[in-house]
Coordinates of C-alpha atoms (C1' of nucleotides) in Angstrom, one line a residue:
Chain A
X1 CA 11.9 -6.4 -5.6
X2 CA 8.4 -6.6 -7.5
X3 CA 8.3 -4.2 -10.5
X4 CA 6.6 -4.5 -13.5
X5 CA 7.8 -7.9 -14.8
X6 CA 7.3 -9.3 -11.3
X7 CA 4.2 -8.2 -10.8
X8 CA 3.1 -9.1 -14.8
X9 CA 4.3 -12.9 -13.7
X10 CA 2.3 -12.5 -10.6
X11 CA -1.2 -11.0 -12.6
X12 CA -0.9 -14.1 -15.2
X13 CA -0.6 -16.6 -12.9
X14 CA -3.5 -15.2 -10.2
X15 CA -5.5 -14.9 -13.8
X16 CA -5.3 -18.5 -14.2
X17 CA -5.6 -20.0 -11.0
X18 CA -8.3 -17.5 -9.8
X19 CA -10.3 -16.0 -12.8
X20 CA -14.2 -17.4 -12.4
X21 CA -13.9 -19.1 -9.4
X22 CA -16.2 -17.2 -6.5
X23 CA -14.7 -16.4 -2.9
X24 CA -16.1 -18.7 -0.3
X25 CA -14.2 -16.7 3.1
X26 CA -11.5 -14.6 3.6
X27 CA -9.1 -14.1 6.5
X28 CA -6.9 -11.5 7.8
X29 CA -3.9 -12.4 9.4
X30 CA -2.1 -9.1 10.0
X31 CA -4.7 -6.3 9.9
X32 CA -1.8 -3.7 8.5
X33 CA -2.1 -5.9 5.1
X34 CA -5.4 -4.3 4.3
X35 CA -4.9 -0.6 5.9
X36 CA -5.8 1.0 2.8
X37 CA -9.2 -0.6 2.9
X38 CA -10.5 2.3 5.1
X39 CA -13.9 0.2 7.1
X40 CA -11.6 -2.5 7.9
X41 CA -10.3 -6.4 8.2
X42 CA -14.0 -7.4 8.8
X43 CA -15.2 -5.4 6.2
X44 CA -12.7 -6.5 4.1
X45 CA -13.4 -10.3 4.7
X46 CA -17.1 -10.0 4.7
X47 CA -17.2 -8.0 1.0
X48 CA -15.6 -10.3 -0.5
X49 CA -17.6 -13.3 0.3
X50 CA -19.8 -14.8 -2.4
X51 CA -17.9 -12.0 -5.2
X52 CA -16.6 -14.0 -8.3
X53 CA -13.2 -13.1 -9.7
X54 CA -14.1 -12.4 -13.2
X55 CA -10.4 -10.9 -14.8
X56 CA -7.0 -10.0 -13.2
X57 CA -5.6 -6.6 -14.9
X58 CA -2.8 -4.0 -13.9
X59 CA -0.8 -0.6 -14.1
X60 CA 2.6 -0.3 -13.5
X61 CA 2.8 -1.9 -10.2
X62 CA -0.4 -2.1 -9.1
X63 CA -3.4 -5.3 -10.0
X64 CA -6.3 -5.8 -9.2
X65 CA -8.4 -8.6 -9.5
X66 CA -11.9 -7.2 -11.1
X67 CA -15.3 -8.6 -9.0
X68 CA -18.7 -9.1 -10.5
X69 CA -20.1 -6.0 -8.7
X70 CA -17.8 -3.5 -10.4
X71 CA -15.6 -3.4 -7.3
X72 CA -12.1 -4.5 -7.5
X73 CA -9.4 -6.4 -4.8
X74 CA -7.0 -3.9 -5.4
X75 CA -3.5 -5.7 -4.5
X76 CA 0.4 -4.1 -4.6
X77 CA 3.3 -6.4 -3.1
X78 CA 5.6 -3.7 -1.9
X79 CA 8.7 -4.9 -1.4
X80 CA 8.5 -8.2 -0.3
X81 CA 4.6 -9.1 -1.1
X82 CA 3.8 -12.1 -2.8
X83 CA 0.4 -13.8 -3.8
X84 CA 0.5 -17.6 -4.1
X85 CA -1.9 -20.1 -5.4
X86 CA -1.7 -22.9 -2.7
X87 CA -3.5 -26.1 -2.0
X88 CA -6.3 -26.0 0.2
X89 CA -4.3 -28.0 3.3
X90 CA -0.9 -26.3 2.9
X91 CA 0.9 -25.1 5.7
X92 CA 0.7 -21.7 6.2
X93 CA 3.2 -18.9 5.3
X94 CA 4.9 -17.6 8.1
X95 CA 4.4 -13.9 6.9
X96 CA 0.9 -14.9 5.5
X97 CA -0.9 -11.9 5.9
X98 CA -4.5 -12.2 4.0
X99 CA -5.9 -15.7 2.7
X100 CA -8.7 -16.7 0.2
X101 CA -10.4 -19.7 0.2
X102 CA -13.4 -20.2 -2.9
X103 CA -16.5 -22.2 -3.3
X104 CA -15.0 -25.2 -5.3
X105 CA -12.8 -26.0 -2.6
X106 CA -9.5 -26.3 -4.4
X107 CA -6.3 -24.2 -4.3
X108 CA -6.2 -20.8 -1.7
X109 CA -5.0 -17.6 -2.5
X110 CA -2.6 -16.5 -0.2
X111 CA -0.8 -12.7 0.0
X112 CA 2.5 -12.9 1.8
X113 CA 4.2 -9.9 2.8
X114 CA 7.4 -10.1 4.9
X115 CA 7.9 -6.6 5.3
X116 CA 4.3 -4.9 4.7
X117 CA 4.8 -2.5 2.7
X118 CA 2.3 -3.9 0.5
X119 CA -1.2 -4.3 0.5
X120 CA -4.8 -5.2 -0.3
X121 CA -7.7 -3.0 -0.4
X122 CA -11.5 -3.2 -2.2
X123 CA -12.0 -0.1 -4.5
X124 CA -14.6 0.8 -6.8
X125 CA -14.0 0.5 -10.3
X126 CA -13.7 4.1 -11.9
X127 CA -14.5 4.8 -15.7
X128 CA -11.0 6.1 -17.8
X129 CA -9.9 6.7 -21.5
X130 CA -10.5 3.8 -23.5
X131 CA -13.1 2.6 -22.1
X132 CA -11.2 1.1 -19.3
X133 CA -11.5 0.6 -15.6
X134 CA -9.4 1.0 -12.9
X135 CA -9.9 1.1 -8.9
X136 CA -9.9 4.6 -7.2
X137 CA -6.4 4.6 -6.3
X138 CA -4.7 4.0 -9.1
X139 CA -6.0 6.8 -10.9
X140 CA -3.0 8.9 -10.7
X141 CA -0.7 5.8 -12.1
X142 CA 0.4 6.9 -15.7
X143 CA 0.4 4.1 -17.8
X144 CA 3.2 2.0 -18.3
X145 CA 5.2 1.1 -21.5
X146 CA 3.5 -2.6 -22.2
X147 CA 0.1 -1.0 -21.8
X148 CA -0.9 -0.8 -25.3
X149 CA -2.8 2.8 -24.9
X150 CA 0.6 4.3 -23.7
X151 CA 1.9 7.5 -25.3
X152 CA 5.6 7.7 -25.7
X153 CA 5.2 11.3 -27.1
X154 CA 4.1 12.5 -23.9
X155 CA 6.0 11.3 -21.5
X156 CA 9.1 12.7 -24.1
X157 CA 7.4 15.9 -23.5
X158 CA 6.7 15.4 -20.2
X159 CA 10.3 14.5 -18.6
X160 CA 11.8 17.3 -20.5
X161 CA 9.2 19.5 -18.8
X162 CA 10.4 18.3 -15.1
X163 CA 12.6 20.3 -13.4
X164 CA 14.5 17.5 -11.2
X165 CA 16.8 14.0 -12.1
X166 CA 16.2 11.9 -14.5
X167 CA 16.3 9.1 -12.3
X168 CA 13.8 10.2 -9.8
X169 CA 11.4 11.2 -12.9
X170 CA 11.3 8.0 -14.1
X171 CA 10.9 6.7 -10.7
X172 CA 8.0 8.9 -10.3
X173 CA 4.6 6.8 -10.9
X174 CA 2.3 9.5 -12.3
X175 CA 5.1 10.3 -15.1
X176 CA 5.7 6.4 -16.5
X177 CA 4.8 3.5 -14.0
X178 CA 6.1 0.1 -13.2
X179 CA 9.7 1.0 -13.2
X180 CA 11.3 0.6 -9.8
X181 CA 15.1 1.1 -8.7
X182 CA 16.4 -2.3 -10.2
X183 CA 15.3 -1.6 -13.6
X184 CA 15.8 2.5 -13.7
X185 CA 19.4 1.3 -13.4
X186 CA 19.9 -0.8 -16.0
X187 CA 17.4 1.3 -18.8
X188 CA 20.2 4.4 -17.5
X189 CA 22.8 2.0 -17.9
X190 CA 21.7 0.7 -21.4
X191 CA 21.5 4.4 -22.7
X192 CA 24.7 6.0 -20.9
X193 CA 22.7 8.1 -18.7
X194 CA 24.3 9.1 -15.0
X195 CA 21.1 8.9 -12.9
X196 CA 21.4 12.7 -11.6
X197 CA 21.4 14.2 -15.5
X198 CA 18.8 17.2 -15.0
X199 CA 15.5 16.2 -17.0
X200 CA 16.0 19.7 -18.5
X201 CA 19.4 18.9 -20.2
X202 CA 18.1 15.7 -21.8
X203 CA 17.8 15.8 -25.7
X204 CA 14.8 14.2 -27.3
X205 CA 16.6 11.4 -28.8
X206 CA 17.9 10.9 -25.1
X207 CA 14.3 10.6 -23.7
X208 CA 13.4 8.2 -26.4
X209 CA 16.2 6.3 -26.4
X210 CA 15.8 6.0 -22.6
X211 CA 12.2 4.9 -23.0
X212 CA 13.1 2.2 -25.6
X213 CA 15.8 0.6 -23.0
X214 CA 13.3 0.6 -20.4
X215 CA 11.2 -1.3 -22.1
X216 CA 13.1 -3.8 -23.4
X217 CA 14.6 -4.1 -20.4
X218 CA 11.1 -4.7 -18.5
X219 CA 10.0 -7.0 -21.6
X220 CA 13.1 -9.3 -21.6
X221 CA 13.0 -9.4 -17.9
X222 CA 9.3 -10.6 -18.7
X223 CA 10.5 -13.3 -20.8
X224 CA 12.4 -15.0 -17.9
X225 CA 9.9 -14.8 -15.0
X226 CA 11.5 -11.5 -13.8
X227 CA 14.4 -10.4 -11.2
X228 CA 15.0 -12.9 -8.0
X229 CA 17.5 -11.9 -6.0
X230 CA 16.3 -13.9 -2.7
X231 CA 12.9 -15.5 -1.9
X232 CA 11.0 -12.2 -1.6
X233 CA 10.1 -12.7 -5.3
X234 CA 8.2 -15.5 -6.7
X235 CA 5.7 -15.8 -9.2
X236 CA 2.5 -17.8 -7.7
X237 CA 3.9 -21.4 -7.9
X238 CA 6.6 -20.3 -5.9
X239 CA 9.1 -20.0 -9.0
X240 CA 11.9 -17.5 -8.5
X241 CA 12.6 -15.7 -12.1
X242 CA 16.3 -15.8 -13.5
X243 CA 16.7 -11.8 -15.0
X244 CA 19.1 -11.4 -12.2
X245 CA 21.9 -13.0 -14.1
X246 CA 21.3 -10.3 -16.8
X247 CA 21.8 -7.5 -14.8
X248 CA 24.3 -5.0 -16.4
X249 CA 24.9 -2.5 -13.5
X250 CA 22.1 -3.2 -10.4
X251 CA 23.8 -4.8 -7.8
X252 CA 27.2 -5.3 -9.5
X253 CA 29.4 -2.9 -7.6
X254 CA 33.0 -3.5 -8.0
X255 CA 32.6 -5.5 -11.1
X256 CA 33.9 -5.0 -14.6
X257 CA 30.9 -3.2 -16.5
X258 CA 30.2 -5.4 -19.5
X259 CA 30.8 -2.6 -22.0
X260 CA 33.7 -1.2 -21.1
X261 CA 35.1 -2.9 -18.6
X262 CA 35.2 0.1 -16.0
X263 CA 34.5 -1.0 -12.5
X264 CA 30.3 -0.6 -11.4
X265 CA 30.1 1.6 -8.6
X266 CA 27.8 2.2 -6.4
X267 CA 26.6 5.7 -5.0
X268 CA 23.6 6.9 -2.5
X269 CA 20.7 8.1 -4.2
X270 CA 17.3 9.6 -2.1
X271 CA 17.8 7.0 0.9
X272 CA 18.9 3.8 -1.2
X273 CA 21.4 3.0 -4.2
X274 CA 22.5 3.6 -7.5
X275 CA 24.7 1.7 -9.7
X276 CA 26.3 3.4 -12.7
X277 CA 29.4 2.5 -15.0
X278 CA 31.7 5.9 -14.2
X279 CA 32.8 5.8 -17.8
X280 CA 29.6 5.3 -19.7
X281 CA 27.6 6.8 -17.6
X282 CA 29.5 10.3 -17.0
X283 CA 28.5 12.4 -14.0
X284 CA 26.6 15.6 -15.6
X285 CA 29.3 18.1 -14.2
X286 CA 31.8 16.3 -15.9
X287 CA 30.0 16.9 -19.1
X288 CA 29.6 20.4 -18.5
Chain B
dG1 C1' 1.6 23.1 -8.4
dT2 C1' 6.0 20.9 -8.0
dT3 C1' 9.8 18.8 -5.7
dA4 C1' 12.4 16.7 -1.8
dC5 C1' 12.5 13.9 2.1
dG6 C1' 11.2 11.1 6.1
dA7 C1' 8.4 7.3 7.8
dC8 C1' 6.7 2.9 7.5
dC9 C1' 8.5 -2.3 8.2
dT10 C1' 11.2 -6.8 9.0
dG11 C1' 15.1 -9.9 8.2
dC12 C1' 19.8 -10.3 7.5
dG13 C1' 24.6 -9.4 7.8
dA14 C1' 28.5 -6.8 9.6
dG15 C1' 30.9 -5.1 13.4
dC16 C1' 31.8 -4.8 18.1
Chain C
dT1 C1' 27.7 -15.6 21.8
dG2 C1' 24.7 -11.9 21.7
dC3 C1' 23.6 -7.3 20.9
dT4 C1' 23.3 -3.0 18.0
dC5 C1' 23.0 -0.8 13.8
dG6 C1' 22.7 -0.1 8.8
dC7 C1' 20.7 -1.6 4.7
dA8 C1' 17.2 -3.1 1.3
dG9 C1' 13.2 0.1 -1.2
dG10 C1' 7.7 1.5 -3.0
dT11 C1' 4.5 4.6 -1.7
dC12 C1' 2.4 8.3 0.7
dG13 C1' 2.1 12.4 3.7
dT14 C1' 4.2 16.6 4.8
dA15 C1' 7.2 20.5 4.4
dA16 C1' 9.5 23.8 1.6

DNA sequence: GTTACGACCTGCGAGC
DNA sequence: TGCTCGCAGGTCGTAA
C-alpha cells in the first residue's frame, strides 16, 4: 500500500519523466478517478491542455505536480493507485483510469487505480509557511518527518495532548502525515509500543523515540524503492520495491518476532489489522 | 472542537 | 465448478 516511501518513489520518478514537458490531451477513463475535481472529467481534461509541468512536490501522501498557472494536478494513489511513465503506443492498463499524453510526443503518463480509492483533481496553489505552496486540499496535512520544515517538538506536544491511541494518532494525517498502517506497525514495533497505549500515558522520551523509528523506518524503506507486497505498488517503471522482506511485525502473524522470538500476532484494529510482538509490545492493561 | 466509525471500491482467496 | 463472503485499507463525511 502507497505510503510515504511509495509515494516519494513515485514523485521522483513522475519529476523526471514529466517535469518541463507541456500536456498535449488528457483522457478520462473512469470519471470516479477525478471526483474530487468538482466541474468535472471535461473540465478536467480541457485545463490541463497546453499547462507545462514545471516541478513534482509532496506531503505525506499526497503530490502534486505544480502547472505554470499556479494551479496544481493534485494526485493521491489510495490503495492501489499507481502513476506510470509509458511509451506513447503501449497497451493500455486494464484499471487505467486517467492518461496524459504531451507535446513532444514521447512517453504517456498514465494513473492506474485498481480499487479507486485514489484520485486526481486540479487545485489552486495556496500560499503556506516558508514560503511554500500547496493545493487547497492538502492544507490540513501536517507535515511529514522528511519534510525539512517539520517540527518534532510539536507533534511531541501534540500526541501527548490527544486524548485517543497512539496508533490511531499517528495514523491521523493532520497530527504527522505519510504514515499509513504498514509502517505505524513497525515504528510501534521498533519502540515496544502496543498500538492501543493512550497518547495520554506516553512519556516524552516515548513520543520521541517513536518519532525517530518512524522515520528511519520510512527512510530505509526509501532506500529500497519502498514496500511491495503484490503489484498494486510500483514505482513508474513498473519496479516493485523490496522493504517487504524487512518487515519486523506487518504481515508476519504467527512468526517468531525477530527480537525475542515471541510469536507476531495479529489483532483487529478500527476495521483492519494490527500486528504486535505480545512480549515487546505489552498490552497497556497489563502494564497497569 | 474532538473522536469514532462506516462507506467507498475491486480482486483475491477461503469455505461451502 | 461456481457461488458467497470476508479481507485488504486511506480518506472523508457524519454522528456522538
Amino acid at each position: 500500500m502507497p505510503e510515504l516511501p511509495e509515494v516519494e518513489v513515485v514523485r521522483r520518478g513522475v519529476d523526471k519523466w514529466v517535469s518541463g514537458r507541456t500536456i498535449d490531451s488528457t483522457k478520462v477513463f473512469h470519471s470516479r478517478a477525478v471526483r474530487n475535481h468538482i466541474a468535472g472529467p471535461k473540465d478536467f481534461a480541457k485545463r490541463l491542455k497546453g499547462r507545462t509541468v514545471t516541478s513534482v512536490n509532496r506531503r505525506g501522501k499526497f503530490m502534486w505536480l505544480n502547472l505554470d498557472d499556479d494551479h496544481a494536478l493534485v494526485t493521491h494513489l489510495g490503495m492501489s493507485g499507481q502513476v506510470l511513465v509509458q511509451p506513447f503506443d503501449a497497451e493500455l492498463e486494464k484499471h487505467l483510469r486517467v492518461r496524459c499524453t504531451f507535446t513532444d510526443g514521447g512517453r504517456a503518463m498514465h494513473f492506474v487505480d485498481q480499487r479507486t480509492f485514489g484520485g486526481m483533481a486540479i487545485e489552486e496553489l495556496i500560499e503556506v509557511d516558508h514560503n511554500q505552496q500547496v493545493p487547497e486540499c492538502v492544507l490540513h496535512i501536517a507535515r511529514d518527518p522528511l519534510d525539512e520544515f517539520f517540527e518534532p517538538e510539536s507533534f511531541i506536544t501534540g500526541i501527548r495532548k490527544k486524548n485517543t491511541q497512539v496508533k490511531r494518532a499517528i495514523l491521523d494525517q493532520t497530527l504527522i502525515s505519510g504514515i499509513g498502517n504498514i509502517y505505524a506497525d513497525e515504528a510501534l514495533w521498533r519502540s515496544k509500543i502496543h498500538w492501543a497505549t493512550p497518547t495520554q500515558r506516553l512519556t516524552r522520551g516515548q513520543a520521541q523515540t517513536l518519532l525517530t523509528n518512524a522515520t528511519e523506518v520510512m527512510t530505509e524503506a526509501l532506500g529500497q524503492g519502498g514496500t511491495s507486497f503484490d503489484a498494486l505498488y510500483v514505482n513508474v517503471n513498473g519496479e516493485s520495491g523490496y522493504f517487504s522482506r524487512e518487515l519486523n511485525a506487518y504481515g508476519r502473524e504467527d512468526e517468531p518476532c525477530d527480537r525475542c522470538g515471541s510469536i507476531i500476532v495479529r489483532e483487529a484494529f478500527a476495521n483492519r489489522s494490527s500486528f504486535r510482538c505480545p512480549r515487546c509490545q505489552r498490552s497497556p492493561r497489563t502494564l497497569s
